[in-house]
Amino acid sequence: MSYIVFARKWRPKDFDSVLGQEHVTTTLKNAIAQNRVAHAYIFSGPRGVGKTTTARIFAMALNCKVGPAKEPCGTCDSCKEISNGTNLDVIEIDGASNRGIDEVRALRENIKFAPTRGKYKVYIIDEVHMLTEEAFNALLKTLEEPPAHAIFIFATTRPYKVPSTILSRCQRFDFKRLTVNEITGKLKEIVKSEKLEIEEEALYTIARAAEGAMRDAESMLDQLVSFCGKKIDAESATAISGTVGHEVLFDFTEKVINKDTAGILKLVDGVIAGGKDIPQFVNSLVVHFRNILIARASDEPEALIDLPKEMIGRLAVQAKSFSNETLLYILTVLMGAQDSVRRAISQRIPLELAAIRLTRRDDLVSLTSILDRIEQLEKKLGSGAGKPEPKAAPQQHKDENISEPPKAAAKKEHFDVEVEVEAKGFSFERICEVWPNLLREILSKKMSLALFLQPGQPLKLQDSVLTIAFSREHTFHKEALETSGNRKMIESALSNILKHDVRIDMKVVEALEKKVSVEDLLLEERQEETHEVVKSALEIFGGNLKSR
Ligand SMILES: Nc1ncnc2c1ncn2[C@@H]1O[C@H](COP(=O)(O)OP(=O)(O)O)[C@@H](O)[C@H]1O
Ligand SMILES: [Mg+2]
Ligand SMILES: [Zn+2]
């Protein structure tokens, strides 16, 4: 017997076996039941999620001996032929290889003739967006006045490329990617019936790597069988899928927890040396940390994390080592890296820089701890425990019960700017006062921006230009802020708070202690790639290179 690949062998034969597309199959079944079948449909969605399959089942349901029926019988001649692709009334055209006017003309000639066996002639045009303009125009004429027996199903992965004149004549269905659980569910069915032995983790590895496409998952399983035989282990699944195994993700996280920069760079090197796909690795890291965040934040992580229970337990353990804020920071860095590895010439550098950032995150003094401190000060001030230096304010704080206002400190501790802003004027001192409010304002708008601004300090004010100082080790922060969008956001927030137009300028000043950072070493090691490093670093921080 000849071998049939899983994807074909396991193609669903009725609507109920099409997973994850109930919104489509239910509507189609109802249309048949209510005798309200449209003349043209468009099935849009990614590859391998059931568009062609559903189109064929729909054709079967329409032309079945007992049909039009909500479920085709699957056993009559018509059903069998359609399922084998030999039925003369169901015409499949691949738009990608038959792009031209001739095919559409042939279709228009052919469509006039009544169906040979069934009640309908069903034209399934795959990748319809590939047709030429001329072909579309010819098709449009047919769509304007289709014979009663004709039904069109256009499938496309790129619906936005289909002319609106066509779209507007079709009923549209958007097919979704399948969830990891839907995919593992079907894989388990196949495994059982094919009498395979497979580690649970391997199933999840395949399902995740398939990125929502059932066909890809089935093809990977096929490959694994020819690679391992009937006994499939997690390691082989990882190898075939090109993804990085869970152990590596947990290990990476462990190094982030321990702030082990050297170790994490070694791990990254191992991943790359093992030929893993870097963008995919970064994606896996993003998903992993997202899962950790969920394991921390949700009381029902099983519903939200596509992983076996045992693994969710391990995530929860790792989650204990992070604060929510740190996790958000980690995700910000990784998502920045996700972007930049796709664009960078040398993909490993943005990944390495992200890894360094994650293991040296203490350099960013915790923003919440600062905000907490401010809040405490505010409370202290509000309750009268400390007294702000008297200003030309129309209204004073409640003055009773004040003991020795600490003169010098008072100025710095006076943070409640919400009141009487205008009366207080515009000065460098004023800016220092409102600085925490600025941070808070920006934090509420764009978290990453606040993280970059946070290590900066107001240095001087001249002609309405405020200079913000950064220590050398925060050069990346400074440069990320220098991009025009970020700069404008800070300027407008600050101007708003001060009710006075301010522009900003950023400057690096010598740090108190100049320690050699890992970034510096990396820069030295890769002189030839310096430009790339800076660019990737900026990308990690959400900035762009300023054109100078
Ligand atoms: N929603 C689904 N439910 C079950 N199996 C599916 C689904 N989508 C795809 N498959 C599997 O993948 C194969 C290819 O699906 P197909 O319908 O040709 O995808 P598309 O046309 O969207 O690219 C099918 O033969 C089937 O084995
Ligand atoms: Mg298809
Ligand atoms: Zn039938």
Coordinates of C-alpha atoms and ligand atoms in Angstrom, one line a residue:
M1 CA 0.0 0.0 0.0
S2 CA 1.3 3.4 -0.9
Y3 CA 2.1 5.8 1.9
I4 CA -0.2 8.7 2.5
V5 CA 1.1 11.6 4.4
F6 CA -0.7 12.4 7.7
A7 CA -2.0 15.8 6.5
R8 CA -3.9 14.1 3.6
K9 CA -4.8 10.9 5.5
W10 CA -6.2 13.0 8.3
R11 CA -8.1 15.6 6.3
P12 CA -11.5 16.1 8.0
K13 CA -14.4 14.7 6.0
D14 CA -17.2 16.5 7.8
F15 CA -17.8 19.9 9.3
D16 CA -17.5 18.7 12.9
S17 CA -14.0 17.4 12.4
V18 CA -12.8 20.8 11.3
L19 CA -11.2 22.1 14.4
G20 CA -11.1 25.7 15.6
Q21 CA -13.3 27.1 12.8
E22 CA -16.7 26.6 14.3
H23 CA -17.7 30.2 13.4
V24 CA -17.4 29.1 9.8
T25 CA -18.7 25.6 9.8
T26 CA -21.8 26.5 11.9
T27 CA -22.7 29.3 9.5
L28 CA -22.2 27.1 6.5
K29 CA -24.3 24.3 8.0
N30 CA -27.1 26.8 8.8
A31 CA -27.0 28.2 5.3
I32 CA -27.6 24.8 3.9
A33 CA -30.3 24.0 6.4
Q34 CA -32.1 27.2 5.7
N35 CA -31.5 27.0 2.0
R36 CA -29.7 30.3 2.0
V37 CA -26.5 29.3 0.2
A38 CA -24.6 32.3 -1.3
H39 CA -23.0 32.3 -4.7
A40 CA -19.6 33.4 -3.6
Y41 CA -17.6 33.0 -0.5
I42 CA -14.1 34.1 0.4
F43 CA -12.2 32.0 2.9
S44 CA -9.3 33.9 4.3
G45 CA -6.6 32.9 6.8
P46 CA -3.1 31.5 7.2
R47 CA -1.9 28.3 5.5
G48 CA -2.9 24.9 6.8
V49 CA -5.9 25.9 8.9
G50 CA -8.6 24.2 6.9
K51 CA -9.7 26.5 4.1
T52 CA -9.5 24.0 1.3
T53 CA -10.8 21.3 3.6
T54 CA -13.9 23.3 4.5
A55 CA -14.5 24.2 0.9
R56 CA -14.4 20.6 -0.1
I57 CA -16.7 19.5 2.8
F58 CA -19.1 22.3 1.8
A59 CA -19.1 21.1 -1.8
M60 CA -19.7 17.6 -0.6
A61 CA -22.6 18.7 1.6
L62 CA -24.2 20.5 -1.4
N63 CA -23.8 17.7 -3.9
C64 CA -24.2 14.7 -1.7
K65 CA -26.8 12.2 -2.9
V66 CA -28.9 13.0 0.2
G67 CA -28.1 16.7 0.0
P68 CA -27.9 19.5 0.2
A69 CA -27.4 18.2 3.7
K70 CA -25.9 19.7 6.8
E71 CA -23.5 16.8 6.9
P72 CA -22.4 15.0 3.7
C73 CA -22.9 11.2 3.9
G74 CA -19.3 10.6 2.9
T75 CA -20.2 7.3 1.2
C76 CA -22.1 8.2 -1.9
D77 CA -20.3 8.4 -5.3
S78 CA -20.4 12.1 -5.2
C79 CA -18.9 12.4 -1.7
K80 CA -16.2 9.9 -2.5
E81 CA -15.2 11.6 -5.7
I82 CA -15.1 15.0 -4.2
S83 CA -13.0 13.7 -1.3
N84 CA -10.6 12.1 -3.9
G85 CA -10.6 15.2 -6.0
T86 CA -12.1 13.4 -9.1
N87 CA -15.5 14.9 -9.2
L88 CA -16.3 16.9 -12.3
D89 CA -18.6 19.3 -10.6
V90 CA -16.1 20.5 -8.1
I91 CA -13.3 22.4 -9.9
E92 CA -10.2 23.4 -8.0
I93 CA -8.1 26.0 -9.5
D94 CA -4.8 27.1 -8.1
G95 CA -4.7 30.9 -8.5
A96 CA -0.9 30.8 -7.9
S97 CA -0.1 28.8 -11.0
N98 CA -3.1 29.7 -13.1
R99 CA -2.9 33.4 -12.9
G100 CA -4.1 34.4 -16.3
I101 CA -7.0 35.5 -18.3
D102 CA -7.2 32.2 -20.2
E103 CA -8.0 30.2 -17.2
V104 CA -10.8 32.5 -16.2
R105 CA -12.1 32.6 -19.8
A106 CA -12.2 28.8 -19.8
L107 CA -13.9 28.9 -16.5
R108 CA -16.5 31.3 -17.9
E109 CA -17.1 29.0 -20.8
N110 CA -17.4 25.9 -18.6
I111 CA -19.6 27.4 -16.0
K112 CA -22.6 27.7 -18.4
F113 CA -23.0 23.9 -18.5
A114 CA -25.1 22.2 -16.0
P115 CA -23.4 20.1 -13.3
T116 CA -23.0 16.5 -14.4
R117 CA -23.9 14.6 -11.3
G118 CA -24.7 17.0 -8.4
K119 CA -26.9 20.0 -8.1
Y120 CA -24.1 22.6 -8.1
K121 CA -20.9 23.4 -9.8
V122 CA -18.4 24.5 -7.2
Y123 CA -15.4 26.4 -8.2
I124 CA -12.7 26.5 -5.5
I125 CA -10.0 29.0 -6.4
D126 CA -7.0 28.8 -4.1
E127 CA -4.8 31.8 -3.5
V128 CA -7.2 33.9 -5.5
H129 CA -5.2 37.1 -4.8
M130 CA -2.6 35.9 -7.3
L131 CA -4.8 36.3 -10.3
T132 CA -3.9 39.1 -12.7
E133 CA -5.9 42.2 -12.9
E134 CA -7.3 41.1 -16.3
A135 CA -8.3 37.8 -14.8
F136 CA -10.0 39.5 -11.9
N137 CA -12.0 41.7 -14.3
A138 CA -13.2 38.6 -16.3
L139 CA -14.0 36.9 -13.0
L140 CA -16.0 39.9 -11.9
K141 CA -18.3 39.6 -14.9
T142 CA -19.1 36.1 -14.0
L143 CA -19.7 37.0 -10.4
E144 CA -22.1 39.7 -11.4
E145 CA -24.4 37.3 -13.1
P146 CA -23.6 33.8 -12.0
P147 CA -25.7 30.9 -13.3
A148 CA -27.9 29.5 -10.5
H149 CA -25.9 26.3 -10.3
A150 CA -22.6 28.0 -9.7
I151 CA -20.9 28.5 -6.4
F152 CA -17.5 30.2 -5.9
I153 CA -15.2 29.6 -3.0
F154 CA -12.1 31.8 -3.1
A155 CA -9.4 31.0 -0.6
T156 CA -6.7 33.4 0.2
T157 CA -3.9 34.0 2.7
R158 CA -3.9 37.6 1.7
P159 CA -7.4 39.0 1.6
Y160 CA -6.2 42.6 1.4
K161 CA -4.8 41.8 -2.0
V162 CA -8.2 40.8 -3.4
P163 CA -9.9 43.7 -5.2
S164 CA -12.7 45.2 -3.3
T165 CA -15.0 44.7 -6.3
I166 CA -14.6 41.0 -5.8
L167 CA -14.7 41.1 -2.0
S168 CA -17.9 43.0 -1.9
R169 CA -19.7 40.2 -3.9
C170 CA -18.6 37.5 -1.5
Q171 CA -19.6 36.4 1.9
R172 CA -16.4 36.4 3.9
F173 CA -15.1 34.0 6.5
D174 CA -11.9 34.5 8.4
F175 CA -10.2 31.3 9.4
K176 CA -8.2 31.3 12.6
R177 CA -4.9 29.8 13.6
L178 CA -5.5 26.7 15.8
T179 CA -4.5 26.8 19.4
V180 CA -1.8 24.6 20.8
N181 CA -4.4 22.6 22.6
E182 CA -6.5 22.1 19.5
I183 CA -3.4 20.9 17.6
T184 CA -2.1 18.6 20.4
G185 CA -5.7 17.2 20.6
K186 CA -5.6 16.1 17.0
L187 CA -2.0 14.9 17.1
K188 CA -3.0 12.7 20.0
E189 CA -5.7 11.2 18.0
I190 CA -3.3 10.5 15.1
V191 CA -0.7 9.1 17.5
K192 CA -3.2 6.7 19.0
S193 CA -4.5 5.4 15.7
E194 CA -1.1 5.2 14.1
K195 CA 0.1 3.4 17.3
L196 CA 3.0 5.7 17.8
E197 CA 4.7 6.3 21.1
I198 CA 5.5 9.9 21.8
E199 CA 6.5 11.9 24.8
E200 CA 3.9 14.4 25.9
E201 CA 6.4 17.2 25.7
A202 CA 7.2 16.4 22.1
L203 CA 3.6 16.9 21.1
Y204 CA 3.6 20.4 22.6
T205 CA 6.9 21.2 20.9
I206 CA 5.4 20.3 17.6
A207 CA 2.2 22.1 18.3
R208 CA 3.9 25.3 19.3
A209 CA 6.3 25.2 16.4
A210 CA 3.4 24.8 14.0
E211 CA 2.3 28.3 14.9
G212 CA -1.4 27.5 14.5
A213 CA -1.2 25.6 11.3
M214 CA -2.5 22.0 11.6
R215 CA -0.9 21.0 8.4
D216 CA 2.5 22.0 9.6
A217 CA 2.0 20.1 12.8
E218 CA 1.0 17.0 10.9
S219 CA 3.9 17.3 8.5
M220 CA 6.3 17.6 11.4
L221 CA 4.9 14.4 13.0
D222 CA 5.3 12.7 9.7
Q223 CA 8.9 13.7 9.5
L224 CA 9.5 12.5 13.1
V225 CA 8.1 9.1 12.2
S226 CA 10.5 8.8 9.3
F227 CA 13.3 10.1 11.6
C228 CA 12.7 8.1 14.8
G229 CA 10.3 5.4 13.9
K230 CA 7.3 4.7 16.1
K231 CA 9.0 5.9 19.3
I232 CA 9.4 9.6 19.4
D233 CA 11.2 11.5 22.1
A234 CA 11.1 15.2 23.0
E235 CA 14.7 15.8 21.9
S236 CA 14.0 14.7 18.3
A237 CA 10.9 16.8 18.2
T238 CA 12.9 19.8 19.3
A239 CA 15.5 19.0 16.7
I240 CA 13.0 18.7 13.8
S241 CA 11.0 21.7 14.8
G242 CA 14.0 24.0 14.9
T243 CA 12.8 25.3 18.2
V244 CA 14.7 25.4 21.4
G245 CA 13.7 22.9 24.0
H246 CA 12.0 23.9 27.3
E247 CA 15.1 23.0 29.3
V248 CA 17.0 25.7 27.5
L249 CA 14.2 28.3 28.2
F250 CA 14.1 27.3 31.9
D251 CA 17.9 27.4 32.0
F252 CA 18.0 30.9 30.4
T253 CA 15.5 32.1 33.0
E254 CA 17.6 30.6 35.8
K255 CA 20.6 32.6 34.5
V256 CA 18.4 35.8 34.4
I257 CA 17.4 35.1 38.0
N258 CA 21.0 34.6 39.1
K259 CA 22.1 37.6 37.0
D260 CA 24.7 35.3 35.5
T261 CA 25.9 37.3 32.5
A262 CA 28.8 35.1 31.6
G263 CA 26.6 32.0 31.9
I264 CA 23.8 33.4 29.8
L265 CA 26.2 34.4 27.0
K266 CA 27.5 30.9 27.0
L267 CA 24.0 29.5 26.8
V268 CA 23.2 31.8 23.9
D269 CA 26.4 30.8 22.1
G270 CA 25.3 27.1 22.6
V271 CA 21.9 27.8 21.1
I272 CA 23.4 29.5 18.1
A273 CA 26.1 26.9 17.6
G274 CA 23.4 24.3 17.7
G275 CA 22.0 25.9 14.5
K276 CA 18.8 27.1 16.1
D277 CA 16.8 29.8 14.5
I278 CA 17.6 33.0 16.4
P279 CA 14.3 34.8 15.8
Q280 CA 12.4 31.7 16.8
F281 CA 14.5 31.4 20.0
V282 CA 13.7 35.0 20.9
N283 CA 10.0 34.3 20.2
S284 CA 10.2 31.3 22.5
L285 CA 11.7 33.4 25.2
V286 CA 9.0 36.0 24.9
V287 CA 6.4 33.3 25.2
H288 CA 8.2 31.7 28.1
F289 CA 8.3 35.0 30.1
R290 CA 4.8 35.8 29.1
N291 CA 3.9 32.4 30.6
I292 CA 5.9 33.2 33.8
L293 CA 4.0 36.5 34.1
I294 CA 0.7 34.6 33.7
A295 CA 1.7 31.9 36.2
R296 CA 2.3 34.7 38.6
A297 CA -0.7 36.8 37.9
S298 CA -3.5 34.3 37.2
D299 CA -5.2 31.8 39.5
E300 CA -6.1 29.7 36.5
P301 CA -2.9 29.5 34.6
E302 CA -3.9 26.2 32.9
A303 CA -6.5 28.0 30.9
L304 CA -4.1 30.5 29.6
I305 CA -0.9 28.6 29.2
D306 CA -0.5 26.0 26.4
L307 CA 1.7 23.6 28.3
P308 CA 1.4 20.4 30.3
K309 CA 0.6 20.8 34.0
E310 CA 4.0 19.8 35.3
M311 CA 5.6 22.6 33.2
I312 CA 3.2 25.2 34.5
G313 CA 4.2 24.2 38.0
R314 CA 7.9 24.9 37.1
L315 CA 6.9 28.2 35.6
A316 CA 5.2 29.2 38.8
V317 CA 8.3 28.3 40.7
Q318 CA 10.5 30.6 38.5
A319 CA 7.8 33.3 38.7
K320 CA 8.5 33.6 42.4
S321 CA 11.9 35.1 41.7
F322 CA 10.5 38.1 39.8
S323 CA 8.5 41.1 40.6
N324 CA 5.8 42.0 38.1
E325 CA 7.7 45.1 37.2
T326 CA 10.9 43.1 36.4
L327 CA 8.9 40.7 34.3
L328 CA 7.4 43.6 32.3
Y329 CA 10.9 45.0 31.9
I330 CA 12.2 41.6 30.7
L331 CA 9.4 41.4 28.2
T332 CA 10.0 44.9 27.0
V333 CA 13.6 44.1 26.3
L334 CA 12.8 40.7 24.7
M335 CA 10.1 42.2 22.5
G336 CA 12.5 44.9 21.4
A337 CA 15.0 42.1 20.6
Q338 CA 12.3 40.2 18.7
D339 CA 12.0 43.2 16.4
S340 CA 15.7 43.9 16.0
V341 CA 16.8 40.3 15.3
R342 CA 14.6 40.3 12.3
R343 CA 16.2 43.4 10.9
A344 CA 19.8 43.1 12.1
I345 CA 22.4 41.8 9.7
S346 CA 24.0 39.9 12.6
Q347 CA 21.1 38.4 14.5
R348 CA 23.2 37.2 17.4
I349 CA 24.1 40.7 18.6
P350 CA 20.7 42.0 19.5
L351 CA 20.1 38.6 21.2
E352 CA 23.3 38.9 23.2
L353 CA 22.7 42.5 24.2
A354 CA 19.2 41.6 25.4
A355 CA 20.7 38.7 27.4
I356 CA 23.2 41.1 29.0
R357 CA 20.5 43.6 29.8
L358 CA 18.4 41.0 31.4
T359 CA 21.2 39.8 33.7
R360 CA 22.3 43.3 34.6
R361 CA 18.9 44.7 35.2
D362 CA 19.9 46.1 38.6
D363 CA 21.6 48.9 36.9
L364 CA 18.1 50.2 36.4
V365 CA 17.2 51.3 39.9
S366 CA 13.7 49.9 40.5
L367 CA 11.3 52.5 39.2
T368 CA 8.6 51.3 41.6
S369 CA 10.9 51.7 44.5
I370 CA 11.5 55.3 43.5
L371 CA 7.8 55.9 43.1
D372 CA 7.1 54.3 46.4
R373 CA 9.6 56.6 48.0
I374 CA 8.0 59.6 46.5
E375 CA 4.7 58.5 47.7
Q376 CA 5.9 58.1 51.2
L377 CA 7.4 61.6 51.1
E378 CA 4.2 62.9 49.8
K379 CA 2.3 61.3 52.7
K380 CA 4.8 62.7 55.1
L381 CA 4.4 66.1 53.7
G382 CA 0.6 65.8 53.5
S383 CA 0.4 64.7 57.2
G384 CA 2.6 67.6 58.1
A385 CA 5.6 65.7 59.2
G386 CA 7.8 67.8 57.1
K387 CA 7.2 71.3 55.8
P388 CA 7.9 72.5 52.3
E389 CA 9.9 75.6 51.9
P390 CA 7.5 78.5 51.8
K391 CA 6.8 79.6 48.2
A392 CA 4.8 82.3 46.7
A393 CA 1.8 80.1 46.8
P394 CA -1.6 81.6 47.5
Q395 CA -2.5 78.7 49.8
Q396 CA -0.2 77.2 52.4
H397 CA -0.3 73.7 53.7
K398 CA -1.8 73.2 57.1
D399 CA 0.9 74.6 59.2
E400 CA 0.1 73.4 62.6
N401 CA 2.2 70.8 64.3
I402 CA 5.4 71.5 62.4
S403 CA 8.6 70.8 64.2
E404 CA 11.9 72.0 62.7
P405 CA 11.4 72.0 59.0
P406 CA 14.6 70.5 57.6
K407 CA 15.6 73.5 55.5
A408 CA 17.8 72.1 52.9
A409 CA 16.0 68.8 52.5
A410 CA 12.6 70.5 52.3
K411 CA 13.2 71.8 48.8
K412 CA 14.0 68.4 47.5
E413 CA 11.2 66.7 49.3
H414 CA 8.5 68.9 48.0
F415 CA 6.8 66.9 45.3
D416 CA 3.2 67.7 45.4
V417 CA 2.9 69.7 42.2
E418 CA -0.7 69.1 41.4
V419 CA -1.4 72.4 43.3
E420 CA -0.6 75.9 42.2
V421 CA 1.6 75.1 39.4
E422 CA 1.5 78.5 37.7
A423 CA 2.2 80.5 40.8
K424 CA 5.4 78.6 41.3
G425 CA 7.0 79.7 38.1
F426 CA 9.6 78.1 35.9
S427 CA 13.1 77.5 37.2
F428 CA 15.6 74.7 37.4
E429 CA 14.6 74.0 41.0
R430 CA 11.0 73.8 39.8
I431 CA 12.0 71.2 37.3
C432 CA 13.8 69.1 39.9
E433 CA 10.7 69.3 42.0
V434 CA 8.4 68.1 39.3
W435 CA 10.8 65.5 38.0
P436 CA 9.1 62.5 39.7
N437 CA 5.8 63.7 38.4
L438 CA 7.3 63.7 34.9
L439 CA 8.4 60.1 35.4
R440 CA 5.0 59.1 36.6
E441 CA 3.3 60.9 33.7
I442 CA 5.5 59.2 31.2
L443 CA 5.2 55.8 32.9
S444 CA 1.5 56.0 32.4
K445 CA 2.0 56.7 28.7
K446 CA 4.9 54.5 27.7
M447 CA 6.6 52.3 30.2
S448 CA 9.8 51.7 28.3
L449 CA 10.3 55.5 27.9
A450 CA 10.1 56.0 31.7
L451 CA 12.6 53.2 32.2
F452 CA 15.1 55.0 29.9
L453 CA 14.5 58.4 31.4
Q454 CA 14.7 57.1 35.0
P455 CA 18.5 57.0 35.4
G456 CA 18.8 60.6 34.0
Q457 CA 19.1 63.7 36.1
P458 CA 18.2 67.3 35.4
L459 CA 21.6 69.0 35.0
K460 CA 20.9 72.6 34.0
L461 CA 18.4 74.9 32.5
Q462 CA 19.3 77.5 30.0
D463 CA 17.1 79.4 27.5
S464 CA 14.3 77.0 28.2
V465 CA 16.5 74.1 27.3
L466 CA 16.8 71.6 30.0
T467 CA 19.9 69.4 29.9
I468 CA 19.4 65.9 31.3
A469 CA 22.6 64.1 32.4
F470 CA 23.2 60.4 32.1
S471 CA 26.1 58.4 33.4
R472 CA 28.3 56.7 30.8
E473 CA 26.8 53.3 31.5
H474 CA 23.4 54.7 30.6
T475 CA 24.5 55.9 27.2
F476 CA 22.0 53.5 25.6
H477 CA 19.2 55.0 27.6
K478 CA 20.2 58.5 26.5
E479 CA 20.4 57.5 22.9
A480 CA 17.1 55.7 23.0
L481 CA 15.6 58.9 24.3
E482 CA 17.1 61.0 21.7
T483 CA 14.9 59.7 18.9
S484 CA 12.5 62.4 17.9
G485 CA 9.3 60.7 19.0
N486 CA 10.6 59.9 22.5
R487 CA 12.1 63.4 22.9
K488 CA 8.9 65.1 21.8
M489 CA 6.9 63.0 24.3
I490 CA 9.1 64.0 27.2
E491 CA 9.2 67.7 26.1
S492 CA 5.4 67.8 25.8
A493 CA 4.9 66.1 29.1
L494 CA 7.3 68.4 30.9
S495 CA 5.9 71.5 29.2
N496 CA 2.5 70.4 30.2
I497 CA 3.4 70.0 33.8
L498 CA 5.3 73.3 34.0
K499 CA 2.9 75.2 31.8
H500 CA 5.9 76.5 30.0
D501 CA 7.6 75.4 26.8
V502 CA 10.7 73.4 27.5
R503 CA 13.0 71.6 25.2
I504 CA 15.4 69.0 26.3
D505 CA 19.0 68.1 25.6
M506 CA 20.7 65.0 26.8
K507 CA 24.3 64.6 27.8
V508 CA 26.5 61.8 29.1
V509 CA 28.6 62.7 32.1
E510 CA 31.4 60.7 33.6
A511 CA 30.0 58.2 36.0
L512 CA 31.3 58.4 39.6
E513 CA 33.1 55.1 39.2
K514 CA 33.9 54.0 35.8
K515 CA 33.5 50.3 35.7
V516 CA 34.2 48.3 32.5
S517 CA 30.9 47.0 31.4
V518 CA 30.2 43.8 29.5
E519 CA 28.9 45.9 26.7
D520 CA 32.2 47.7 26.5
L521 CA 34.0 44.3 26.2
L522 CA 31.6 43.2 23.5
L523 CA 32.2 46.4 21.7
E524 CA 35.9 45.9 21.8
E525 CA 35.7 42.3 20.7
R526 CA 33.6 43.3 17.7
Q527 CA 35.0 46.5 16.5
E528 CA 34.0 45.8 13.0
E529 CA 30.4 45.3 14.0
T530 CA 30.3 48.3 16.3
H531 CA 27.8 50.2 14.2
E532 CA 25.6 47.1 14.2
V533 CA 25.9 46.8 17.9
V534 CA 24.8 50.3 18.6
K535 CA 22.0 50.0 16.1
S536 CA 20.7 46.8 17.7
A537 CA 21.1 48.2 21.1
L538 CA 19.0 51.2 20.2
E539 CA 16.5 48.9 18.7
I540 CA 16.3 46.9 21.9
F541 CA 15.5 50.2 23.7
G542 CA 12.9 51.1 21.2
G543 CA 14.9 53.8 19.6
N544 CA 16.2 54.5 16.2
L545 CA 19.5 55.9 15.0
K546 CA 19.3 59.6 14.8
S547 CA 20.5 60.9 11.5
R548 CA 23.3 63.3 12.3
Ligands
LIG1 N1 -9.1 23.2 11.2 C1 -8.6 22.0 10.9 N2 -9.0 20.9 11.6 C2 -8.4 19.7 11.4 N3 -7.4 19.5 10.5 C3 -7.0 20.5 9.8 C4 -7.5 21.8 10.0 N4 -6.9 22.7 9.2 C5 -6.0 21.9 8.5 N5 -6.0 20.6 8.9 C6 -5.1 19.6 8.4 O1 -4.2 20.2 7.5 C7 -4.4 19.7 6.2 C8 -4.4 20.9 5.2 O2 -5.5 21.7 5.4 P1 -6.1 22.7 4.3 O3 -7.5 22.7 4.5 O4 -5.6 22.3 3.0 O5 -5.5 24.1 4.7 P2 -5.5 25.5 4.0 O6 -6.4 25.3 2.8 O7 -6.1 26.4 5.0 O8 -4.1 25.8 3.7 C9 -5.7 19.0 6.2 O9 -5.6 17.9 5.3 C10 -5.8 18.5 7.6 O10 -5.2 17.3 7.8
MG2 MG -5.5 25.3 0.8
ZN3 ZN -22.8 11.8 0.1

